[in-house]
Coordinates of C-alpha atoms in Angstrom, one line a residue:
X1 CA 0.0 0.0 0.0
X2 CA 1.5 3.4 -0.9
X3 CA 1.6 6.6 1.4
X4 CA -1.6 8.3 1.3
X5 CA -1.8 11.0 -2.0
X6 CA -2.6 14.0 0.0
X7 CA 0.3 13.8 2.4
X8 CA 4.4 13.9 1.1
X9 CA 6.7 14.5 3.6
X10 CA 10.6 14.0 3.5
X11 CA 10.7 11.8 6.5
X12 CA 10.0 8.9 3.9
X13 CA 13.2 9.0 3.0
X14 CA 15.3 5.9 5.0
X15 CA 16.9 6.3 7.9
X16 CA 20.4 6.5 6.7
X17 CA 19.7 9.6 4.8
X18 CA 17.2 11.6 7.5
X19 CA 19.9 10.4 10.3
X20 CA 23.0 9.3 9.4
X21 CA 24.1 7.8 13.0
X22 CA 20.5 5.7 12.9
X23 CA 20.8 1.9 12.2
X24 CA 18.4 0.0 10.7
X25 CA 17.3 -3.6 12.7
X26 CA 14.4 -6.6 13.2
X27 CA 12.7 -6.2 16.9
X28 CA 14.1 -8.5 19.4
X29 CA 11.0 -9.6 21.3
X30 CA 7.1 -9.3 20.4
X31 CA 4.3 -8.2 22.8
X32 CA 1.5 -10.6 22.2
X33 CA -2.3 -9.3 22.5
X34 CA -3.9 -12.7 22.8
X35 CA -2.7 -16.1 24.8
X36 CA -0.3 -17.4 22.1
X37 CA 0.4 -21.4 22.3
X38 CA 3.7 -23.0 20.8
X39 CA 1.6 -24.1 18.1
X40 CA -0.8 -21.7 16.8
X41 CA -4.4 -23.2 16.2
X42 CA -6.1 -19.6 15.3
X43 CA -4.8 -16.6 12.2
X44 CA -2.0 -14.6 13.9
X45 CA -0.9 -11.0 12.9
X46 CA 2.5 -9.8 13.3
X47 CA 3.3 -6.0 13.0
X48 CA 6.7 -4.9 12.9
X49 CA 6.5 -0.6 13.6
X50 CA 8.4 1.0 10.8
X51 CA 9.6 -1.1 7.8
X52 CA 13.1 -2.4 9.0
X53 CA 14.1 -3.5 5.5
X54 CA 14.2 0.5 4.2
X55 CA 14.9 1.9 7.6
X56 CA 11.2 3.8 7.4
X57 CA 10.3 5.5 10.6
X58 CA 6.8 4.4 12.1
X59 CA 5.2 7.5 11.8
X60 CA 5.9 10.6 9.3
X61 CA 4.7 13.4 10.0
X62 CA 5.5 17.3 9.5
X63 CA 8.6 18.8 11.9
X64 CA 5.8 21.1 13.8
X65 CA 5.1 17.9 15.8
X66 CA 7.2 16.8 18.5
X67 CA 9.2 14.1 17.8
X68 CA 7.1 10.7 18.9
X69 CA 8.0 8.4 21.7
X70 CA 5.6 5.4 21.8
X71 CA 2.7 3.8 19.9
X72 CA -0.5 2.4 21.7
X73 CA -1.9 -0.7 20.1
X74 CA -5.1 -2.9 20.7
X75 CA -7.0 -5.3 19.3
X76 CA -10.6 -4.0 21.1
X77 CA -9.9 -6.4 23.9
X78 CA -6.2 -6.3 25.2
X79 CA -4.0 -3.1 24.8
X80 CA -0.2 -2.5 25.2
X81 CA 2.5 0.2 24.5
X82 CA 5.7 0.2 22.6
X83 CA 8.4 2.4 22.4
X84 CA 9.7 3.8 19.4
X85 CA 13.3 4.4 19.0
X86 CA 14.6 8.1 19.0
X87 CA 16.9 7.9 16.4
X88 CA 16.0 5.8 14.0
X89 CA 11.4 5.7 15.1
X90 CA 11.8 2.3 14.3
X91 CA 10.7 -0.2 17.3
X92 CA 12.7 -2.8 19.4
X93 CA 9.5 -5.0 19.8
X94 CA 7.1 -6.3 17.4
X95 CA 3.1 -6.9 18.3
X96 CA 0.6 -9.6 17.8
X97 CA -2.7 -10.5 18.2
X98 CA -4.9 -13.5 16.9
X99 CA -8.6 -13.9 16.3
X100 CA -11.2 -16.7 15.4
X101 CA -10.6 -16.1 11.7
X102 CA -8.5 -13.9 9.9
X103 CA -11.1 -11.2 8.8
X104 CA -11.4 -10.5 12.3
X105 CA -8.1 -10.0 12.8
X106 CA -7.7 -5.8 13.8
X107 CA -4.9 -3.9 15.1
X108 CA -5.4 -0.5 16.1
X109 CA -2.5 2.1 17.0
X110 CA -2.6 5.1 18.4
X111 CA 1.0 7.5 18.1
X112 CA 1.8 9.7 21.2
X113 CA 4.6 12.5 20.8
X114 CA 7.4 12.6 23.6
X115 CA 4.9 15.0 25.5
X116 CA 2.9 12.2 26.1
X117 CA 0.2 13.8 23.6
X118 CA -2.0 11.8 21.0
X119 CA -0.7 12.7 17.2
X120 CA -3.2 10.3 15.3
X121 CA -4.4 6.9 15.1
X122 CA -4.0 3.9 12.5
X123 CA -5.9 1.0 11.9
X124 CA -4.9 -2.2 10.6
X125 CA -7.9 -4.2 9.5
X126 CA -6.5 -7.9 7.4
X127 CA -10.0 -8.3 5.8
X128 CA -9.1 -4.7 3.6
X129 CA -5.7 -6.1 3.1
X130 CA -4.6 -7.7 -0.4
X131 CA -2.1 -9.9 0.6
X132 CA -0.8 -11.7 3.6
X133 CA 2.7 -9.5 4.1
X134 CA 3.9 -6.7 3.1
X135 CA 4.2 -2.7 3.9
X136 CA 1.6 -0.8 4.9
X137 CA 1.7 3.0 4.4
X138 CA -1.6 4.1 6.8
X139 CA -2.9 7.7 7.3
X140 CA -2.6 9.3 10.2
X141 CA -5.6 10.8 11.6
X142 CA -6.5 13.0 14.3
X143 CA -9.6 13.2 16.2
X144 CA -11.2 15.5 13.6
X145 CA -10.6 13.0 11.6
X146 CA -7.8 14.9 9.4
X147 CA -4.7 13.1 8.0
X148 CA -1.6 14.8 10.0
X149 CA 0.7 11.8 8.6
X150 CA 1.7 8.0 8.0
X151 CA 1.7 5.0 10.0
X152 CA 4.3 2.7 8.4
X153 CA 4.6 -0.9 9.6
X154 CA 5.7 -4.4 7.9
X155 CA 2.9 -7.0 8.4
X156 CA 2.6 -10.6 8.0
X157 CA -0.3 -12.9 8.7
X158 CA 0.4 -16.9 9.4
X159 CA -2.5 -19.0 9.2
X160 CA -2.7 -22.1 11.1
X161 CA -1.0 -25.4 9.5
X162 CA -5.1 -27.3 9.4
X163 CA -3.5 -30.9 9.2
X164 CA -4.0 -32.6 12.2
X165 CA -0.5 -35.5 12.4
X166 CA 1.2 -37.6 15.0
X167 CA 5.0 -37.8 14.6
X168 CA 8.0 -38.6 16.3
X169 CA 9.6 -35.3 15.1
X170 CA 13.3 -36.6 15.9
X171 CA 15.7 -33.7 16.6
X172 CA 18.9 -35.9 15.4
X173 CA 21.7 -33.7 14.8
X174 CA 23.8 -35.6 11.8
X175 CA 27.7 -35.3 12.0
X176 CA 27.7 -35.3 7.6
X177 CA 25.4 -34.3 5.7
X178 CA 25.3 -34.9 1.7
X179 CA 24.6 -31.5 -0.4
X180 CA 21.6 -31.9 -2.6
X181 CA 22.7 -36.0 -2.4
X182 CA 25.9 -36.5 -3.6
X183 CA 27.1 -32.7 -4.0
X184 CA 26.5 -29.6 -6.1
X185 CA 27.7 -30.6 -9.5
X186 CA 28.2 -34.4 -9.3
X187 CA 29.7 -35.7 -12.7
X188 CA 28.1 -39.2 -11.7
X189 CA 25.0 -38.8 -10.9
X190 CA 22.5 -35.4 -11.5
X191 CA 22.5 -33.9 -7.9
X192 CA 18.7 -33.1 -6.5
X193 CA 17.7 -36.6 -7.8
X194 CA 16.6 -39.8 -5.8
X195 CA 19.6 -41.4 -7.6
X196 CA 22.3 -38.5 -6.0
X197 CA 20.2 -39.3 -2.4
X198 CA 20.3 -43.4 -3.0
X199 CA 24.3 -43.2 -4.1
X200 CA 25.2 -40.5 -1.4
X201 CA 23.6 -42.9 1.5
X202 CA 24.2 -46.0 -0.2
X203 CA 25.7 -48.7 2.6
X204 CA 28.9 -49.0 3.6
X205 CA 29.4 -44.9 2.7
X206 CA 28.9 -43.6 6.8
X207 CA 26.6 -41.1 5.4
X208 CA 22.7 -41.1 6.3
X209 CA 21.4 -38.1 5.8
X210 CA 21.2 -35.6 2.7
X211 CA 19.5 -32.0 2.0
X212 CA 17.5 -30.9 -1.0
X213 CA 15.8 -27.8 -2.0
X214 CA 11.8 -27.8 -2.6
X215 CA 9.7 -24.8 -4.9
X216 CA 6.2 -25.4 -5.1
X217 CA 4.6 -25.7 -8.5
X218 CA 1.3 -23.8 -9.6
X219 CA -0.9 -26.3 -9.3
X220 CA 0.8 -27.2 -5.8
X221 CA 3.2 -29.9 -6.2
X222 CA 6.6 -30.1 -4.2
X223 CA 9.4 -30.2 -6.4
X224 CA 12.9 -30.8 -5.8
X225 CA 15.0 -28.6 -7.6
X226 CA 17.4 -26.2 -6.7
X227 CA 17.0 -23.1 -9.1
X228 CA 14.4 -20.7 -9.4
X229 CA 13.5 -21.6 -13.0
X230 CA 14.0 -24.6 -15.2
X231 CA 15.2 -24.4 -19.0
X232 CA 18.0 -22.9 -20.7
X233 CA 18.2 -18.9 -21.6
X234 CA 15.4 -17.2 -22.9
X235 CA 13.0 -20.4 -22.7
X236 CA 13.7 -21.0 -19.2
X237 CA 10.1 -21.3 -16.9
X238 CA 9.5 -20.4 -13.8
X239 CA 8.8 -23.2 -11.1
X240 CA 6.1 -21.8 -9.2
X241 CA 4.2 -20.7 -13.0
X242 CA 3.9 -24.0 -14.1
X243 CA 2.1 -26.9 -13.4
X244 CA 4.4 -30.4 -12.4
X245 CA 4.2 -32.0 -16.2
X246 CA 5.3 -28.3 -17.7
X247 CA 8.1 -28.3 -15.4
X248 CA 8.9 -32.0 -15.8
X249 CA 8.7 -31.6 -19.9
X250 CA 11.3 -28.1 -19.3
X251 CA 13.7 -30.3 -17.2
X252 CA 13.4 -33.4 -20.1
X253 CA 14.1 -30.8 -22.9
X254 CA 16.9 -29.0 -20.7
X255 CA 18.6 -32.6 -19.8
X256 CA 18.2 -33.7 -24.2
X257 CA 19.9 -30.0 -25.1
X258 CA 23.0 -30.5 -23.0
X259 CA 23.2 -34.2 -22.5
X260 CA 26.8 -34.2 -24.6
X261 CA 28.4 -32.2 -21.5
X262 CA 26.7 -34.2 -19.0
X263 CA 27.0 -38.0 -19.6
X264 CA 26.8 -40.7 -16.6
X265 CA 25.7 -44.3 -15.3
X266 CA 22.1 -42.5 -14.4
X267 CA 21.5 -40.7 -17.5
X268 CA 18.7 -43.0 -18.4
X269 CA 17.5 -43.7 -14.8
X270 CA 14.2 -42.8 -13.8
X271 CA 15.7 -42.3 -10.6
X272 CA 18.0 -39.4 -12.5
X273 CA 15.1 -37.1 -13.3
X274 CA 13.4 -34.2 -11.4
X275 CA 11.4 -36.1 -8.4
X276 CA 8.6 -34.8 -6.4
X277 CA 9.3 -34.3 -3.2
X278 CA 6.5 -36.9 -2.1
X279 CA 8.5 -39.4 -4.6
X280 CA 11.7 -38.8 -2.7
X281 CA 9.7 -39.7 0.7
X282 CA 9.0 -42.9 -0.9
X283 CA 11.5 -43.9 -2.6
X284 CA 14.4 -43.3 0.2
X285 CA 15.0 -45.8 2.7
X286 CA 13.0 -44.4 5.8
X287 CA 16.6 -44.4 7.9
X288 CA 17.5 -41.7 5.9
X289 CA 17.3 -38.4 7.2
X290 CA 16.2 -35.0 5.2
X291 CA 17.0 -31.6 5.5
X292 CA 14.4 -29.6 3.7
X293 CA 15.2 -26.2 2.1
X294 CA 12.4 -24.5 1.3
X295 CA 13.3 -21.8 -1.2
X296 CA 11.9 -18.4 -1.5
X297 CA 13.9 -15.7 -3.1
X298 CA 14.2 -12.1 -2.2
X299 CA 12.5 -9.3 -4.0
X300 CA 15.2 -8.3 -6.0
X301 CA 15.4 -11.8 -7.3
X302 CA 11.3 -11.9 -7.8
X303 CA 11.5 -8.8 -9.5
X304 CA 15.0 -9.6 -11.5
X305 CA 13.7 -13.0 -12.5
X306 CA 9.6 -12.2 -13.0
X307 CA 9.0 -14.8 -10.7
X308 CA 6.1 -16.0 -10.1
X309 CA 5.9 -17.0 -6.2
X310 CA 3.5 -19.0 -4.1
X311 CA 1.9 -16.9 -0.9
X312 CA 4.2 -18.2 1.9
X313 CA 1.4 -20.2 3.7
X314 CA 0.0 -21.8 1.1
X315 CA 4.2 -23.3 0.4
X316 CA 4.7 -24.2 4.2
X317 CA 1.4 -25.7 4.2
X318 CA 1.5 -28.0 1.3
X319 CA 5.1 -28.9 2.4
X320 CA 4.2 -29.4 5.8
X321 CA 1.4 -32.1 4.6
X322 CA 3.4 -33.7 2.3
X323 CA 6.3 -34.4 4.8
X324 CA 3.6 -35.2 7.2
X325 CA 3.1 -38.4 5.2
X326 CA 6.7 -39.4 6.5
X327 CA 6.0 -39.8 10.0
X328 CA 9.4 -41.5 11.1
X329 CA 11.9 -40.1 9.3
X330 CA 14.0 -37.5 10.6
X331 CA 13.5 -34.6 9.3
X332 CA 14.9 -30.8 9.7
X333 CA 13.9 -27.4 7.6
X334 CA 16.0 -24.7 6.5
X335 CA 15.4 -21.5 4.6
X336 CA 17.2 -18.4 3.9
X337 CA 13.6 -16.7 4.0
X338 CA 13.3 -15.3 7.6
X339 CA 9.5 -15.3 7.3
X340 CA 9.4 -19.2 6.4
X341 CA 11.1 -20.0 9.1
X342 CA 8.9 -18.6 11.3
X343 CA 5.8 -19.8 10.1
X344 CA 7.5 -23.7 9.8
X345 CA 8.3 -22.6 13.6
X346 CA 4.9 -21.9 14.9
X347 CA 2.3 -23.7 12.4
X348 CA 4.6 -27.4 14.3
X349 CA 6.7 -28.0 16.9
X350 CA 7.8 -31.5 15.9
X351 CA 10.4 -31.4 13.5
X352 CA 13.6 -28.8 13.9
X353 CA 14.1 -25.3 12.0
X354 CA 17.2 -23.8 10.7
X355 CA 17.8 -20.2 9.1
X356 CA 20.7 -20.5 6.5
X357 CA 22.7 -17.3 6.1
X358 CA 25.7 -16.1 4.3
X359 CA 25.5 -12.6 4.8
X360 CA 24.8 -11.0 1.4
X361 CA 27.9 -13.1 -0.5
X362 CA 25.6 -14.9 -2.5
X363 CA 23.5 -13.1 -5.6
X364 CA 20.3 -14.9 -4.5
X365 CA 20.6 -13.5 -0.9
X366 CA 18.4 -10.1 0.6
X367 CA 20.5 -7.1 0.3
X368 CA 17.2 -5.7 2.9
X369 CA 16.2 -7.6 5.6
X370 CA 18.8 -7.0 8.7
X371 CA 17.5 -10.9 9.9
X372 CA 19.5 -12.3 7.2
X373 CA 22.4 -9.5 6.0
X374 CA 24.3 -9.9 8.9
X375 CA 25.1 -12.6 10.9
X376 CA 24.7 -10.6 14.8
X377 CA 20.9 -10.3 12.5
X378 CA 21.0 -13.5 12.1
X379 CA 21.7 -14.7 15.1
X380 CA 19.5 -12.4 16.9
X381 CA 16.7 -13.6 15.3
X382 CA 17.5 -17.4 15.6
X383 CA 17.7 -17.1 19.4
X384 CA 14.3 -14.7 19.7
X385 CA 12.5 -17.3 17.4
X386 CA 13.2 -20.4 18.5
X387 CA 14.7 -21.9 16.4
X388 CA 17.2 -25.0 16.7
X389 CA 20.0 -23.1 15.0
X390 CA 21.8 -21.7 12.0
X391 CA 23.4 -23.1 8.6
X392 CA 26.4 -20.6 7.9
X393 CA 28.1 -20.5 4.9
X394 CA 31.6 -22.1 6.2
X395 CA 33.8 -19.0 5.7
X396 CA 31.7 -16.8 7.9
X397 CA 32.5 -19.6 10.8
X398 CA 36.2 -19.4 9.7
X399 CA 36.6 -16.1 9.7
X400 CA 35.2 -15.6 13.6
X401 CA 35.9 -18.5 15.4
X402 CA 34.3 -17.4 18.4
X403 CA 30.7 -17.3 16.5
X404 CA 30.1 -21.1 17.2
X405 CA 30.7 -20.2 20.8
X406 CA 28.0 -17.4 20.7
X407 CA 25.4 -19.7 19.1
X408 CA 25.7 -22.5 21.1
X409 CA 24.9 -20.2 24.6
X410 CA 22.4 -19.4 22.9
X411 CA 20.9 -22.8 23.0
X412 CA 21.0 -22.3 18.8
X413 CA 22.7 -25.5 17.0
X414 CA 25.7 -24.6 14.0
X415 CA 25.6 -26.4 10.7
X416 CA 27.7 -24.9 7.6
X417 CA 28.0 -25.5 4.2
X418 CA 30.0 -24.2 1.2
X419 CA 33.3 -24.8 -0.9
X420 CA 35.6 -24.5 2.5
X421 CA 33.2 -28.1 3.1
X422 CA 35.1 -29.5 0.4
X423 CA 38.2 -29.3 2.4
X424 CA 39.7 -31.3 5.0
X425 CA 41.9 -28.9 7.1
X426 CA 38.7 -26.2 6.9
X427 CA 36.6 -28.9 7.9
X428 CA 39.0 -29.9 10.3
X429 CA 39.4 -26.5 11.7
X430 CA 35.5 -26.2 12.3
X431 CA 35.6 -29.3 14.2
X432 CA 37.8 -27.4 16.6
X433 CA 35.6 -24.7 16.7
X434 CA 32.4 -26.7 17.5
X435 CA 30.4 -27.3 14.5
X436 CA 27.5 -29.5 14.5
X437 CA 27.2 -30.7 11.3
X438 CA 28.8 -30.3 7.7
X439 CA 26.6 -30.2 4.7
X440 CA 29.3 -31.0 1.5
X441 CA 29.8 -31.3 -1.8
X442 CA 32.8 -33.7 -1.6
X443 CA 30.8 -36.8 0.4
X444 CA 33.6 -39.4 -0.2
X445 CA 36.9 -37.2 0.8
X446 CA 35.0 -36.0 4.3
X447 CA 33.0 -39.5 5.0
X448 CA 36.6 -41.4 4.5
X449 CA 38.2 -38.3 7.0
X450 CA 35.8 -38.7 9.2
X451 CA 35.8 -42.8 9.2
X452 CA 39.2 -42.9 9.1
X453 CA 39.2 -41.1 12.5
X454 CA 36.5 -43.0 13.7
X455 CA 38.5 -46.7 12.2
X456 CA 41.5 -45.0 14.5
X457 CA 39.4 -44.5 17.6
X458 CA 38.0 -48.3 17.3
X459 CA 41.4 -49.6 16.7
X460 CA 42.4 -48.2 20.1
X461 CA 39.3 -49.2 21.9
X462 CA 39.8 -52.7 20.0
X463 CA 44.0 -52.8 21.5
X464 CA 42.3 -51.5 25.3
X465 CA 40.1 -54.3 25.1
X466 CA 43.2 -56.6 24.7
X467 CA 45.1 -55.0 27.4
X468 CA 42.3 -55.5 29.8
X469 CA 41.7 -59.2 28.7
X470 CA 45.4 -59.7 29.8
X471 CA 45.2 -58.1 33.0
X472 CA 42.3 -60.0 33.7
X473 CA 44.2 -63.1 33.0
X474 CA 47.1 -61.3 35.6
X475 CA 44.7 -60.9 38.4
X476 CA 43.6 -64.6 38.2
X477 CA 47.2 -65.8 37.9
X478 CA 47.6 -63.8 41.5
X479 CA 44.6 -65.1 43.2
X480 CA 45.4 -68.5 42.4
X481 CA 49.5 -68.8 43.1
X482 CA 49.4 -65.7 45.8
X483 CA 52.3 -64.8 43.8
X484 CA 53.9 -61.4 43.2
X485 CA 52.2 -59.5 40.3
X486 CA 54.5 -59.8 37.4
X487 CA 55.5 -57.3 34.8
X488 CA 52.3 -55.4 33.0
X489 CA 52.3 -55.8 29.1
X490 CA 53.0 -53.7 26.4
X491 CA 50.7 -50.7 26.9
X492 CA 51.4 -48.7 24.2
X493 CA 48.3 -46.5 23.3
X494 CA 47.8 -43.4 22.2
X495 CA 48.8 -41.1 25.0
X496 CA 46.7 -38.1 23.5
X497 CA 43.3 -40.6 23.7
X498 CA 43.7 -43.1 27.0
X499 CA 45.4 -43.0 29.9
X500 CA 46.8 -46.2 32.3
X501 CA 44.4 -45.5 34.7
X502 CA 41.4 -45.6 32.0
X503 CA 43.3 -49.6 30.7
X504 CA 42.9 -50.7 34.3
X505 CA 39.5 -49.2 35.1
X506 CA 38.4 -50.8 31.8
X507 CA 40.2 -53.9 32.8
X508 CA 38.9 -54.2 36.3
X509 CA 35.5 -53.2 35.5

């Protein structure tokens, strides 16, 4: 919604220009008007004052009003106050209320001036709105009903996931994770396919858990792809445009074009082509564990690309029922769309949610919202959320060492991904720093490092176990001759790993 015709002022212009020492950020905490469960089971609003992505102020107004101080919201029942920044008249907390259905969802807000005066009220009524987020530029009214300026917030409205489903919801952490199956750009097998996800977990490989990236088609089908659109150049298509058989007939015509540069075993597979993300479920061994990322691009991108995008409840939704099928597989979410996340986070509360973030290093990422272009954002938001952690691009963990700390007191788990995955000594030097899990490209190299280690550590336990059989066979010796105890064995061990004391406790017990 655009500012209101009959009133320009200069205070639209962002933060940075009106106040160069302001900074723009996402609220830390919310002020709910209604009971609010884990799981929400009624239509919630969420009004964020001021629009954080621009840096607009919450209320514009002409300078011959005092500067304001706090906004006064209620939803005809419940009211509460929240104070507006001075510098930048953006707001540290968000609001939200709930209601039997969303056309009865109101929010009304009143601005006071630092003199504790009433400027003019807003209302925000989600049966007049056209969309389910978004900006909202709102006049301003006094009590003679005159427009004395804007009311700016950033809105969203998550409906409640209708589905009713029993499931384990297991919040396994996996040590390795393969990257759309067997990695990014697999020369043996298409990556996103159930053939990358059967060859990256086949057995004997240590690996049992993979991640793939879901769109949602237009007439509502989970796909597992990774880009936004399907198709070479000019005759590429948009996903979330076409139906399932338009995208599938895209992908067969794409794969035909260029199958001279990209020749392997699967090429003829029915396992090598682009799978629903029900047909995955299926197909996949049920010990196999999933990390869902559910894509949604940035408005730049939308807007670059003329994407065509789903409404985000209607995505989560569909995705939500179709992994619901699934019930005892593990399962974890991820996006890089702040707004996802929070809807997978209150629409269920039995499978775990991740926000991915690289800063803005990637050309798909926001360049707006402060949730996602920074990591402090990122972070921030994570812990205020809920959320079970963050997926970092690698070099972002590299580069600050101490941010795995940070998360982790924040009760948030680390996963990273990235090309610094595809090395050993990077890899390695995240395991020092405490990093959960590693989502890679290069499956074989860091499944062989890692069970390599692990073939070292059994070794030992394997030579301890020895070592204890023989003292056993000592101590027997002595109870039956009453004789001297006689030389101990050979116990060399790794120092670094056991100590003599550990051999004799494990040898004793």
């Amino acid at each position: 919604m655009s500012p209101p015709a009959a009133f320009v002022d200069p205070l639209l212009l962002p933060v940075s220009d009106q106040m160069p020492d302001a900074k723009t950020f996402w609220p830390t905490c919310g002020r709910c008007l209604t009971p609010k469960e884990i799981v929400i089971t009624k239509p919630l609003l969420r009004a964020v004052l001021g629009d954080p992505f621009t840096g607009t102020r919450a209320a514009l107004w002409s300078s011959t009003y005092h500067q304001p101080l706090s906004a006064v919201l209620s939803n005809n029942f419940e009211s509460t106050e929240i104070a507006l920044d001075p510098k930048s008249g953006l707001a540290h907390q968000w609001c939200e209320t709930q209601a039997e259905s969303v056309e009865e969802l109101e929010l009304h807000v009143h601005i006071v001036d630092s003199n504790g005066c009433f400027i003019g009220h807003a209302s925000i009524i989600a049966r007049e709105l056209n969309d389910l987020n978004g900006v909202l530029y709102l006049p301003l009214k006094d009590f003679d009903d005159s427009v004395v300026g804007t009311f700016v917030c950033r809105y969203t409205i998550i409906l409640p996931f209708q589905n009713t489903f029993k499931c384990n919801g297991s919040k396994v952490i996996p040590k390795l994770v393969g990257h759309r199956g067997c990695g990014a750009g697999n020369r043996q097998v298409r990556e996103n396919t159930i053939a990358s996800f059967q060859l990256a977990t086949q057995v004997g490989s240590g690996v049992n858990f993979v991640e793939l990236d879901v769109h949602l088609t237009a007439d509502g089908v989970p796909v597992v792809y990774h880009d936004y659109k399907v198709g070479h150049g000019s005759r590429a298509v948009s996903i979330n445009a076409c139906t399932y058989d338009q995208v599938l007939e895209a992908f067969h015509e794409m794969v035909s074009e260029n199958c001279d540069s990209f020749v392997h075993e699967y090429s003829t597979n029915a396992a090598d082509t682009l799978p629903t993300l029900k047909q995955v479920l299926r197909e996949l061994d049920p010990s196999v564990g999933i990390l869902v990322e559910i894509k949604y691009p940035p408005d730049l991108v939308k807007w670059t690309q003329k994407l065509v995008i789903p409404e985000r409840n209607q995505l989560v939704d569909i995705v939500l029922a179709t992994v619901c099928e699934s019930e005892e597989r593990c399962i974890s979410f991820l996006s890089f769309d702040a707004d996802v996340c929070s809807m997978l986070r209150v629409k269920q509360a039995s499978w775990p949610v991740y926000l991915l973030n690289s800063e803005m290093r990637e050309s798909y990422n926001d360049t707006e919202d402060p949730r996602t272009t920074t990591v402090s954002g990122a972070v921030s938001y994570a812990q205020n959320e809920n959320l079970s952690g963050l997926v970092f691009r690698a070099d972002l963990v590299l580069e600050n060492e101490e941010l795995v700390r940070t998360c982790h007191d924040k009760g948030l788990a680390v996963f990273t991904y990235g090309q610094d995955n595809n090395d050993v000594q990077q890899v390695d030097r995240q395991v020092a720093c405490g990093v959960d899990c590693f989502i890679t490209d290069s499956l074989p190299l860091l499944s062989a490092h890692f069970g390599l280690k692990e073939a070292e550590h059994l070794s030992v336990l394997q030579k301890v176990d020895s070592l204890a059989e023989q003292l056993l066979l000592l101590a027997e010796q002595v109870a039956v001759n009453q004789t001297t105890i006689p030389e101990y064995p050979d116990l060399s061990y790794p120092e670094e790993l056991y100590s003599r004391n550990q051999i004799l406790h494990r040898g004793l017990a």
